[in-house]
Amino acid sequence: PDDAASAAAAASDAARAGASIVVAAGGGGTASAIAGAIVGTGAALALLALGAANYFARALGLPSDVGAAARRIADGRRR
């Protein structure tokens, strides 16, 4: 999807179809929109920090390197 609203709609559809994990790839606005879209679905939210500042991801101690973040998601560790 090209914007946060489209990404949120796709995330909601995926979560309601039974996805156990939804990955938000973008900045804080995208992460927030996707988080709001999957609330109450039981799906976990994973973040790939691709935003300009990545304040949200840094506050959570998530890797800024996309490869490291993808490996962490693939490992399946949840917090």
mmCIF file of C-alpha atoms in Angstrom:
data_model
loop_
_atom_site.group_PDB
_atom_site.id
_atom_site.type_symbol
_atom_site.label_atom_id
_atom_site.label_comp_id
_atom_site.label_asym_id
_atom_site.label_seq_id
_atom_site.Cartn_x
_atom_site.Cartn_y
_atom_site.Cartn_z
ATOM 1 C CA PRO A 1 0.000 0.000 0.000
ATOM 2 C CA ASP A 2 1.092 3.522 -0.772
ATOM 3 C CA ASP A 3 -0.237 5.299 2.309
ATOM 4 C CA ALA A 4 -0.992 4.633 5.974
ATOM 5 C CA ALA A 5 -4.760 4.388 5.422
ATOM 6 C CA SER A 6 -4.353 1.753 2.697
ATOM 7 C CA ALA A 7 -1.832 -0.126 4.826
ATOM 8 C CA ALA A 8 -4.251 -0.066 7.780
ATOM 9 C CA ALA A 9 -7.065 -1.430 5.619
ATOM 10 C CA ALA A 10 -4.822 -4.248 4.338
ATOM 11 C CA ALA A 11 -3.658 -5.008 7.878
ATOM 12 C CA SER A 12 -7.219 -5.136 9.155
ATOM 13 C CA ASP A 13 -8.232 -7.490 6.349
ATOM 14 C CA ALA A 14 -5.250 -9.763 7.035
ATOM 15 C CA ALA A 15 -5.844 -9.865 10.788
ATOM 16 C CA ARG A 16 -9.554 -10.570 10.389
ATOM 17 C CA ALA A 17 -8.687 -13.340 7.916
ATOM 18 C CA GLY A 18 -6.608 -15.008 10.626
ATOM 19 C CA ALA A 19 -3.081 -13.634 10.270
ATOM 20 C CA SER A 20 -1.293 -14.120 13.571
ATOM 21 C CA ILE A 21 1.278 -11.374 12.875
ATOM 22 C CA VAL A 22 0.925 -8.135 10.930
ATOM 23 C CA VAL A 23 4.111 -6.277 9.978
ATOM 24 C CA ALA A 24 4.050 -2.488 9.839
ATOM 25 C CA ALA A 25 6.845 -1.249 7.564
ATOM 26 C CA GLY A 26 7.163 2.509 7.784
ATOM 27 C CA GLY A 27 7.326 5.282 10.307
ATOM 28 C CA GLY A 28 5.367 6.123 13.406
ATOM 29 C CA GLY A 29 2.270 7.189 11.484
ATOM 30 C CA THR A 30 2.084 3.897 9.631
ATOM 31 C CA ALA A 31 2.721 1.907 12.810
ATOM 32 C CA SER A 32 -0.010 3.820 14.628
ATOM 33 C CA ALA A 33 -2.536 3.361 11.814
ATOM 34 C CA ILE A 34 -1.856 -0.365 11.571
ATOM 35 C CA ALA A 35 -1.906 -0.841 15.338
ATOM 36 C CA GLY A 36 -5.308 0.829 15.476
ATOM 37 C CA ALA A 37 -6.573 -1.329 12.628
ATOM 38 C CA ILE A 38 -5.717 -4.635 14.309
ATOM 39 C CA VAL A 39 -6.816 -3.862 17.872
ATOM 40 C CA GLY A 40 -9.059 -6.626 19.151
ATOM 41 C CA THR A 41 -8.170 -9.109 16.402
ATOM 42 C CA GLY A 42 -5.612 -11.120 18.363
ATOM 43 C CA ALA A 43 -2.920 -10.460 15.733
ATOM 44 C CA ALA A 44 0.510 -9.401 16.959
ATOM 45 C CA LEU A 45 2.116 -6.240 15.576
ATOM 46 C CA ALA A 46 5.692 -6.389 14.275
ATOM 47 C CA LEU A 47 7.578 -3.257 13.240
ATOM 48 C CA LEU A 48 10.104 -2.614 10.486
ATOM 49 C CA ALA A 49 11.287 0.917 11.197
ATOM 50 C CA LEU A 50 11.523 2.686 7.847
ATOM 51 C CA GLY A 51 10.537 6.196 8.910
ATOM 52 C CA ALA A 52 12.697 9.298 8.905
ATOM 53 C CA ALA A 53 13.211 9.539 12.678
ATOM 54 C CA ASN A 54 11.978 6.161 13.975
ATOM 55 C CA TYR A 55 11.256 7.554 17.441
ATOM 56 C CA PHE A 56 8.667 4.880 18.186
ATOM 57 C CA ALA A 57 10.942 1.984 17.219
ATOM 58 C CA ARG A 58 13.899 3.472 19.094
ATOM 59 C CA ALA A 59 11.782 3.961 22.219
ATOM 60 C CA LEU A 60 10.932 0.248 22.055
ATOM 61 C CA GLY A 61 14.586 -0.709 21.561
ATOM 62 C CA LEU A 62 13.940 -2.191 18.126
ATOM 63 C CA PRO A 63 16.797 -2.563 15.646
ATOM 64 C CA SER A 64 17.170 0.278 13.147
ATOM 65 C CA ASP A 65 18.797 -2.084 10.658
ATOM 66 C CA VAL A 66 16.064 -3.605 8.475
ATOM 67 C CA GLY A 67 17.831 -6.966 8.205
ATOM 68 C CA ALA A 68 18.224 -7.245 11.980
ATOM 69 C CA ALA A 69 14.606 -6.238 12.512
ATOM 70 C CA ALA A 70 13.399 -8.794 9.953
ATOM 71 C CA ARG A 71 15.440 -11.530 11.655
ATOM 72 C CA ARG A 72 13.913 -10.603 15.009
ATOM 73 C CA ILE A 73 10.428 -10.859 13.497
ATOM 74 C CA ALA A 74 11.286 -14.205 11.898
ATOM 75 C CA ASP A 75 12.582 -15.494 15.250
ATOM 76 C CA GLY A 76 9.074 -15.037 16.612
ATOM 77 C CA ARG A 77 10.048 -13.421 19.899
ATOM 78 C CA ARG A 78 7.187 -11.406 21.347
ATOM 79 C CA ARG A 79 7.102 -8.792 24.069
#
